[in-house]
Tab-separated table of C-alpha atoms in Angstrom:
chain	number	residue	atom	x	y	z
A	15	MET	CA	0.000	0.000	0.000
A	16	THR	CA	2.804	2.349	0.885
A	17	GLY	CA	4.433	1.670	-2.488
A	18	PHE	CA	1.154	2.456	-4.261
A	19	ILE	CA	0.878	5.820	-2.474
A	20	VAL	CA	4.467	6.630	-3.345
A	21	CYS	CA	3.705	5.861	-7.004
A	22	ILE	CA	0.645	8.113	-6.899
A	23	VAL	CA	2.677	10.945	-5.351
A	24	VAL	CA	5.413	10.501	-7.952
A	25	LEU	CA	2.864	10.488	-10.784
A	26	LEU	CA	1.199	13.616	-9.400
A	27	ALA	CA	4.579	15.280	-9.119
A	28	VAL	CA	5.333	14.321	-12.748
A	29	VAL	CA	1.930	15.569	-13.944
A	30	ILE	CA	2.304	18.848	-12.049
A	31	SER	CA	5.828	19.253	-13.430
A	32	LEU	CA	4.520	18.640	-16.953
A	33	ILE	CA	1.714	21.160	-16.451
A	34	VAL	CA	4.164	23.778	-15.167
A	35	TYR	CA	6.513	23.022	-18.068
A	36	ASN	CA	3.700	23.258	-20.624
A	37	ILE	CA	2.546	26.569	-19.169
A	38	SER	CA	6.108	27.826	-19.354
A	39	ILE	CA	6.436	26.659	-22.969
A	40	TYR	CA	3.050	28.193	-23.822
A	41	LYS	CA	4.133	31.549	-22.383
A	42	LYS	CA	7.415	31.412	-24.282
A	43	VAL	CA	5.639	30.522	-27.535
A	44	LYS	CA	3.079	33.270	-26.933
A	45	ASN	CA	5.831	35.783	-26.154
A	46	LEU	CA	7.719	34.649	-29.242
A	47	SER	CA	4.544	34.962	-31.292
A	48	ASN	CA	3.893	38.441	-29.896
A	49	THR	CA	7.498	39.418	-30.551
A	50	SER	CA	7.306	38.134	-34.131
A	51	GLU	CA	4.031	39.976	-34.565
A	52	LYS	CA	5.566	43.188	-33.215
A	53	ILE	CA	8.570	42.806	-35.522
A	54	ALA	CA	6.244	42.236	-38.495
A	55	ASN	CA	4.226	45.323	-37.574
A	56	LEU	CA	7.401	47.373	-37.168
A	57	ARG	CA	8.491	46.276	-40.631
A	58	ILE	CA	5.151	47.305	-42.069
A	59	LEU	CA	5.381	50.632	-40.219
A	60	GLN	CA	8.845	51.062	-41.751
A	61	ASP	CA	7.293	50.401	-45.176
A	62	PHE	CA	4.783	53.171	-44.395
A	63	MET	CA	7.550	55.585	-43.438
A	64	ASP	CA	9.564	54.670	-46.542
A	65	THR	CA	6.486	55.397	-48.636
A	66	ILE	CA	6.128	58.872	-47.110
A	67	GLY	CA	9.713	59.602	-48.145
A	68	LYS	CA	9.254	58.361	-51.698
A	69	ASP	CA	9.580	60.687	-54.657
A	70	ALA	CA	5.893	60.319	-55.564
A	71	SER	CA	2.721	62.372	-55.480
A	72	ALA	CA	0.571	62.381	-52.349
A	73	GLU	CA	-2.186	60.531	-54.229
A	74	ASN	CA	0.183	57.742	-55.280
A	75	LYS	CA	1.578	57.391	-51.759
A	76	ILE	CA	-1.875	56.620	-50.353
A	77	LYS	CA	-2.361	53.951	-53.040
A	78	ILE	CA	1.039	52.425	-52.266
A	79	ILE	CA	0.152	52.264	-48.559
A	80	ASN	CA	-3.155	50.561	-49.334
A	81	ASP	CA	-1.313	47.987	-51.458
A	82	ILE	CA	1.039	47.342	-48.524
A	83	LEU	CA	-1.958	46.684	-46.253
A	84	ILE	CA	-3.464	44.244	-48.735
A	85	GLU	CA	-0.199	42.372	-49.259
A	86	LYS	CA	1.204	42.277	-45.724
A	87	TYR	CA	-2.036	41.542	-43.864
A	88	HIS	CA	-3.524	39.277	-46.559
A	89	VAL	CA	-6.678	41.356	-46.818
A	90	LYS	CA	-8.972	40.605	-49.763
A	91	TYR	CA	-10.196	44.189	-50.193
A	92	SER	CA	-9.047	47.446	-48.634
A	93	THR	CA	-10.511	50.879	-49.304
A	94	ILE	CA	-9.552	54.322	-48.000
A	95	VAL	CA	-12.058	57.144	-48.505
A	96	VAL	CA	-11.331	60.729	-47.414
A	97	PHE	CA	-13.760	63.606	-46.833
A	98	ASN	CA	-12.164	66.807	-48.129
A	99	GLY	CA	-14.689	69.164	-46.553
A	100	ALA	CA	-16.972	69.169	-49.566
A	101	GLU	CA	-17.209	65.569	-50.796
A	102	TYR	CA	-16.026	62.026	-50.172
A	103	LYS	CA	-13.140	61.062	-52.471
A	104	MET	CA	-11.833	57.581	-53.228
A	105	LYS	CA	-8.149	57.685	-52.301
A	106	ALA	CA	-7.192	54.027	-52.604
A	107	THR	CA	-8.930	50.709	-53.234
A	108	ASN	CA	-8.621	47.377	-55.021
A	109	VAL	CA	-12.405	47.085	-55.404
A	110	ASP	CA	-13.756	47.120	-58.955
A	111	GLU	CA	-14.467	50.660	-60.177
A	112	ARG	CA	-18.137	49.775	-60.692
A	113	GLN	CA	-18.480	49.643	-56.900
A	114	TRP	CA	-16.724	52.947	-56.149
A	115	GLU	CA	-19.965	54.887	-55.836
A	116	THR	CA	-21.181	52.474	-53.161
A	117	MET	CA	-17.844	52.530	-51.345
A	118	THR	CA	-17.701	56.354	-51.241
A	119	ASN	CA	-21.202	56.573	-49.785
A	120	LEU	CA	-20.861	54.230	-46.805
A	121	HIS	CA	-21.202	57.235	-44.491
A	122	THR	CA	-24.875	57.432	-45.525
A	123	ASP	CA	-25.579	53.811	-44.580
A	124	PRO	CA	-27.247	53.482	-41.141
A	125	LEU	CA	-25.019	50.455	-40.582
A	126	PHE	CA	-21.973	52.699	-40.236
A	127	GLN	CA	-23.381	56.030	-39.066
A	128	SER	CA	-23.169	55.166	-35.371
A	129	SER	CA	-19.589	54.007	-35.920
A	130	ILE	CA	-18.713	57.433	-37.333
A	131	ILE	CA	-20.552	59.312	-34.583
A	132	ASN	CA	-18.938	57.282	-31.790
A	133	ALA	CA	-15.521	56.949	-33.479
A	134	THR	CA	-15.597	53.165	-33.004
A	135	PRO	CA	-14.949	50.301	-35.445
A	136	LYS	CA	-17.860	48.298	-36.852
A	137	TYR	CA	-17.662	44.597	-37.708
A	138	VAL	CA	-20.337	43.132	-39.981
A	139	THR	CA	-20.660	39.642	-41.443
A	140	VAL	CA	-23.183	37.178	-42.854
A	141	ASN	CA	-23.950	33.699	-41.553
A	142	ASN	CA	-24.382	31.864	-44.855
A	143	ASN	CA	-23.560	32.344	-48.523
A	144	ASN	CA	-27.140	33.180	-49.435
A	145	GLU	CA	-26.927	36.443	-47.507
A	146	LYS	CA	-25.209	39.678	-48.462
A	147	LEU	CA	-23.991	42.644	-46.478
A	148	SER	CA	-26.652	45.347	-46.378
A	149	TYR	CA	-24.518	48.103	-47.903
A	150	GLN	CA	-23.845	46.056	-51.055
A	151	LYS	CA	-26.389	47.311	-53.563
A	152	ASN	CA	-26.021	45.316	-56.748
A	153	GLU	CA	-23.359	42.770	-55.828
A	154	MET	CA	-24.064	39.438	-54.188
A	155	THR	CA	-20.831	37.562	-53.684
A	156	ARG	CA	-17.885	39.981	-53.419
A	157	ALA	CA	-17.814	40.529	-49.641
A	158	LYS	CA	-19.225	38.427	-46.841
A	159	SER	CA	-17.600	40.224	-43.921
A	160	ALA	CA	-16.165	43.689	-43.330
A	161	MET	CA	-14.437	45.838	-40.711
A	162	PHE	CA	-15.209	49.567	-40.904
A	163	PHE	CA	-12.933	52.136	-39.242
A	164	PRO	CA	-13.790	55.871	-39.094
A	165	LEU	CA	-10.716	58.084	-39.394
A	166	TYR	CA	-10.097	61.162	-37.249
A	167	ILE	CA	-7.246	63.695	-37.208
A	168	ASP	CA	-7.137	65.759	-34.006
A	169	ASN	CA	-10.762	64.782	-33.275
A	170	ILE	CA	-11.848	65.949	-36.733
A	171	TYR	CA	-13.571	63.308	-38.861
A	172	ILE	CA	-11.757	62.900	-42.201
A	173	GLY	CA	-13.201	59.708	-43.718
A	174	TYR	CA	-12.961	55.970	-43.266
A	175	TRP	CA	-11.018	52.787	-43.959
A	176	ILE	CA	-12.823	49.512	-44.648
A	177	ILE	CA	-11.427	46.024	-45.156
A	178	GLU	CA	-13.542	43.247	-46.636
A	179	SER	CA	-13.365	39.490	-47.135
A	180	ASP	CA	-15.253	37.114	-49.410
A	181	VAL	CA	-15.473	34.696	-46.466
A	182	ALA	CA	-18.137	34.899	-43.743
A	183	HIS	CA	-16.794	35.569	-40.224
A	184	ALA	CA	-13.335	36.174	-41.703
A	185	PHE	CA	-12.382	38.672	-38.997
A	186	ASP	CA	-13.807	36.819	-35.994
A	187	GLY	CA	-10.422	35.916	-34.577
A	188	MET	CA	-8.432	38.863	-35.875
A	189	ASP	CA	-6.567	40.917	-33.299
A	190	THR	CA	-8.489	44.215	-33.212
A	191	GLY	CA	-5.530	45.786	-31.421
A	192	ILE	CA	-3.403	45.278	-34.525
A	193	LEU	CA	-6.155	46.747	-36.696
A	194	GLU	CA	-6.340	49.794	-34.427
A	195	VAL	CA	-2.586	50.259	-34.774
A	196	ILE	CA	-2.917	50.031	-38.555
A	197	ARG	CA	-5.707	52.596	-38.477
A	198	GLU	CA	-3.550	54.982	-36.452
A	199	ASN	CA	-0.725	54.466	-38.945
A	200	ILE	CA	-3.075	55.260	-41.824
A	201	ILE	CA	-4.162	58.437	-40.024
A	202	SER	CA	-0.523	59.434	-39.439
A	203	VAL	CA	0.272	58.887	-43.093
A	204	LEU	CA	-2.796	60.830	-44.250
A	205	LYS	CA	-1.875	63.667	-41.909
A	206	THR	CA	1.687	63.810	-43.228
A	207	ILE	CA	0.591	63.509	-46.843
A	208	SER	CA	-1.999	66.267	-46.409
A	209	TYR	CA	0.867	68.773	-46.038
A	210	GLN	CA	2.386	67.492	-49.285
A	211	THR	CA	-1.000	67.743	-51.010
A	212	THR	CA	-1.301	71.365	-49.897
A	213	ILE	CA	2.133	72.203	-51.317
A	214	GLU	CA	1.368	70.360	-54.556
A	215	ASN	CA	-1.886	72.205	-55.125
A	216	ILE	CA	-1.193	75.668	-53.742
A	217	TYR	CA	0.517	76.963	-56.879
A	218	ARG	CA	-1.360	79.049	-59.447
A	219	VAL	CA	-0.868	79.807	-63.130
A	220	ASP	CA	0.044	83.404	-63.946
A	221	LYS	CA	-2.659	84.747	-66.288
A	222	PHE	CA	-0.235	86.926	-68.272
A	223	THR	CA	2.717	84.595	-68.895
A	224	GLY	CA	1.016	81.198	-68.499
A	225	LEU	CA	3.815	80.217	-66.123
A	226	ASN	CA	3.304	78.417	-62.833
A	227	SER	CA	3.997	80.362	-59.642
A	228	ALA	CA	6.958	79.700	-57.350
A	229	GLU	CA	4.983	77.161	-55.270
A	230	TYR	CA	5.017	74.792	-58.254
A	231	MET	CA	8.786	74.464	-57.930
A	232	TYR	CA	8.403	73.383	-54.299
A	233	GLY	CA	5.662	70.820	-55.033
A	234	LYS	CA	5.011	69.090	-58.339
A	235	GLY	CA	8.031	70.612	-60.039
A	236	LYS	CA	10.290	69.301	-57.282
A	237	ARG	CA	9.520	65.720	-58.330
A	238	THR	CA	11.083	66.462	-61.718
A	239	ILE	CA	14.051	68.215	-60.147
A	240	ASP	CA	14.609	65.441	-57.591
A	241	LYS	CA	15.122	62.817	-60.263
A	242	TYR	CA	18.715	63.990	-59.989
A	243	ALA	CA	21.107	64.278	-57.042
A	244	LYS	CA	22.206	67.777	-57.999
A	245	SER	CA	20.664	70.618	-60.000
A	246	THR	CA	21.248	74.295	-60.699
A	247	ILE	CA	18.720	76.913	-59.667
A	248	CYS	CA	18.834	80.155	-61.630
A	249	MET	CA	16.943	83.318	-60.776
A	250	PHE	CA	16.840	86.515	-62.787
A	251	ILE	CA	15.103	89.854	-62.559
A	252	ILE	CA	14.049	92.481	-65.088
A	253	LYS	CA	15.811	95.323	-63.297
A	254	ASN	CA	14.247	98.211	-65.182
A	255	ILE	CA	10.619	97.058	-65.044
A	256	GLU	CA	9.637	99.835	-62.595
A	257	GLU	CA	11.191	102.440	-64.879
A	258	ILE	CA	9.309	100.978	-67.861
A	259	ASN	CA	6.039	101.069	-65.911
A	260	GLU	CA	6.575	104.671	-64.818
A	261	LYS	CA	7.703	106.026	-68.203
A	262	TYR	CA	5.558	104.042	-70.617
A	263	GLY	CA	2.734	102.608	-68.538
A	264	ARG	CA	1.954	99.259	-66.951
A	265	LYS	CA	0.554	97.868	-70.200
A	266	ILE	CA	4.032	98.108	-71.769
A	267	GLY	CA	5.578	96.701	-68.586
A	268	THR	CA	3.222	93.708	-68.704
A	269	GLU	CA	3.965	93.156	-72.391
A	270	MET	CA	7.679	93.171	-71.598
A	271	ILE	CA	7.230	90.517	-68.893
A	272	VAL	CA	5.210	88.347	-71.292
A	273	ARG	CA	7.825	88.651	-74.052
A	274	VAL	CA	10.620	87.766	-71.643
A	275	ALA	CA	8.709	84.702	-70.408
A	276	ASN	CA	8.039	83.546	-73.982
A	277	ALA	CA	11.679	84.038	-74.984
A	278	VAL	CA	12.808	81.713	-72.180
A	279	LYS	CA	9.987	79.185	-72.585
A	280	SER	CA	10.808	78.606	-76.242
A	281	ASN	CA	14.450	77.802	-75.484
A	282	ILE	CA	14.476	75.436	-72.494
A	283	SER	CA	13.995	71.690	-72.103
A	284	SER	CA	10.796	70.198	-70.684
A	285	GLU	CA	12.968	68.684	-67.939
A	286	TYR	CA	13.725	72.183	-66.684
A	287	VAL	CA	11.237	73.897	-64.371
A	288	PHE	CA	10.543	77.528	-65.268
A	289	VAL	CA	8.296	79.656	-63.041
A	290	ARG	CA	7.348	83.257	-62.528
A	291	TYR	CA	8.812	83.652	-59.072
A	292	MET	CA	7.382	87.042	-58.107
A	293	GLY	CA	6.738	90.257	-60.045
A	294	PRO	CA	9.700	90.803	-62.387
A	295	LYS	CA	11.622	87.808	-60.958
A	296	PHE	CA	11.761	84.426	-62.696
A	297	ALA	CA	13.359	81.143	-61.632
A	298	ILE	CA	14.636	78.208	-63.667
A	299	ALA	CA	15.633	74.831	-62.241
A	300	PHE	CA	18.152	73.162	-64.549
A	301	SER	CA	17.470	69.599	-63.417
A	302	GLY	CA	20.555	67.391	-63.187
A	303	THR	CA	22.898	70.114	-64.448
A	304	GLU	CA	26.040	71.497	-62.793
A	305	VAL	CA	26.379	75.269	-62.385
A	306	GLU	CA	29.445	75.470	-64.631
A	307	ASP	CA	27.595	73.583	-67.367
A	308	THR	CA	24.748	76.107	-67.423
A	309	ILE	CA	26.785	79.312	-67.723
A	310	ASP	CA	26.978	79.366	-71.539
A	311	PHE	CA	23.304	78.492	-71.876
A	312	VAL	CA	22.276	81.154	-69.353
A	313	SER	CA	24.436	83.681	-71.216
A	314	LYS	CA	22.465	82.945	-74.389
A	315	ILE	CA	19.178	83.306	-72.512
A	316	LYS	CA	20.329	86.667	-71.164
A	317	GLN	CA	21.327	87.822	-74.661
A	318	ASN	CA	17.979	86.691	-76.109
A	319	ILE	CA	16.047	88.516	-73.408
A	320	GLU	CA	18.001	91.734	-73.740
A	321	SER	CA	17.585	91.710	-77.522
A	322	ILE	CA	13.817	92.057	-77.057
A	323	GLY	CA	12.620	95.501	-78.070
A	324	ILE	CA	9.175	97.056	-77.843
A	325	THR	CA	8.891	99.819	-80.432
A	326	MET	CA	7.590	103.135	-79.095
A	327	THR	CA	6.910	106.507	-80.751
A	328	ASP	CA	8.066	109.781	-79.256
A	329	LYS	CA	4.957	111.986	-79.384
A	330	LYS	CA	6.950	115.214	-79.550
A	331	ASN	CA	9.255	114.564	-82.502
A	332	LYS	CA	7.404	111.520	-83.894
A	333	THR	CA	10.566	109.422	-83.825
A	334	LYS	CA	10.532	105.713	-83.026
A	335	PHE	CA	12.684	104.032	-80.388
A	336	GLU	CA	12.863	100.669	-78.626
A	337	VAL	CA	12.353	99.851	-74.971
A	338	LYS	CA	14.617	96.982	-73.895
A	339	PRO	CA	14.824	94.954	-70.682
A	340	ILE	CA	17.886	94.977	-68.435
A	341	THR	CA	18.435	91.766	-66.479
A	342	ASN	CA	20.549	90.431	-63.642
A	343	PHE	CA	21.145	86.673	-63.162
A	344	VAL	CA	22.335	84.602	-60.225
A	345	LEU	CA	22.861	80.822	-59.939
A	346	ALA	CA	23.357	78.334	-57.106
A	347	THR	CA	23.491	74.569	-56.609
A	348	TYR	CA	20.554	72.628	-55.191
A	349	TYR	CA	21.158	69.191	-53.646
A	350	LYS	CA	18.347	66.642	-53.552
A	351	GLY	CA	17.000	66.209	-50.024
A	352	THR	CA	17.710	69.777	-48.966
A	353	GLY	CA	15.289	72.720	-48.939
A	354	ILE	CA	14.860	74.136	-52.425
A	355	GLU	CA	13.057	77.115	-50.899
A	356	GLU	CA	16.232	77.947	-48.968
A	357	VAL	CA	18.161	78.162	-52.232
A	358	THR	CA	15.573	80.398	-53.921
A	359	LYS	CA	15.431	82.616	-50.847
A	360	LYS	CA	19.207	83.069	-50.988
A	361	LEU	CA	19.040	83.900	-54.707
A	362	GLU	CA	16.211	86.387	-54.172
A	363	GLU	CA	18.123	88.142	-51.392
A	364	TYR	CA	21.144	88.462	-53.663
A	365	LEU	CA	19.093	90.089	-56.453
A	366	ASP	CA	17.298	92.398	-54.026
A	367	ASN	CA	20.578	93.586	-52.513
A	368	SER	CA	22.643	93.825	-55.700
A	369	ASP	CA	23.841	97.146	-57.089
A	370	LYS	CA	21.232	99.010	-59.154
A	371	GLU	CA	23.594	99.059	-62.144
A	372	GLU	CA	24.556	95.376	-61.949
A	373	SER	CA	23.573	93.334	-65.017
A	374	GLU	CA	25.609	90.157	-64.882
A	375	ILE	CA	25.553	86.393	-64.324
A	376	ASN	CA	26.802	85.517	-60.847
A	377	CYS	CA	27.228	82.210	-59.022
A	378	ILE	CA	26.850	82.039	-55.265
């Protein structure tokens, strides 16, 4: 009997030891799983950050990020819709274009309105293949489950992100914590990209010359310039424009500015960015070109400009004469990744502070 009790005690001790060991292994596996999950999420976050730094438009960056979500998290469908203050715009999706109208109007569906009001996710699914999700108007089989996430920046509602699956209950066991992190990452990206969008769209087209304003060089034009590691920025001014305006009238001054712009436009490559910087100042970005390699070309531009003549008639003696522009040029190097606006500011300061009689080509 004593031996039997000893055996029972030993067996219990073994069982308890096995239980403790299994719990320990389970915790280690769980910790390892969590660590692997965290590493995977960090890698995806790094992909997001890399996308923000890409030389691409804001619109394309959002699409790239959506593609990352689809690929890395094995999501069947992912859609990002943003409210711009006036309307809901499709920013990124892999849903067929025929369904875009439905997907950009989910905010009107009672199914999701409370989610938007309360800033909480909404999970919807069907129980069998004969059912369809209520927001799907004319499609029966594309999605059988969906997770809807309203998006807020600084407590301001800006749209929504929705993921969908063609399998019922597809997101039942999905870690909502991970999805919340993804949502916050999407919001961060949208917030960052919104600044880029502003820069890209703030420029205007000058009604007289047809040239883009200086802001174009800092936004869309910069993508052309940044195809190269180094470029030359040139700025020039029509120094005697005020004198022309005072002596012959603003109409002649405007005509002079237009003729100067046309003379430059007709002689530069499409890879170069030419803008009306401000008033009588113009800027040219010679993309991928060294300063010393632009000197001869800039000299020709200066000669062409200063050969322009607007014929006038002296009312007193009825003789004809020509009004010609006087220019001053300055050039500097721009390095990709630095502030192009800092270079243009330096060039502008040089022209503003140069001697009134100076009419040269300088490098700074």
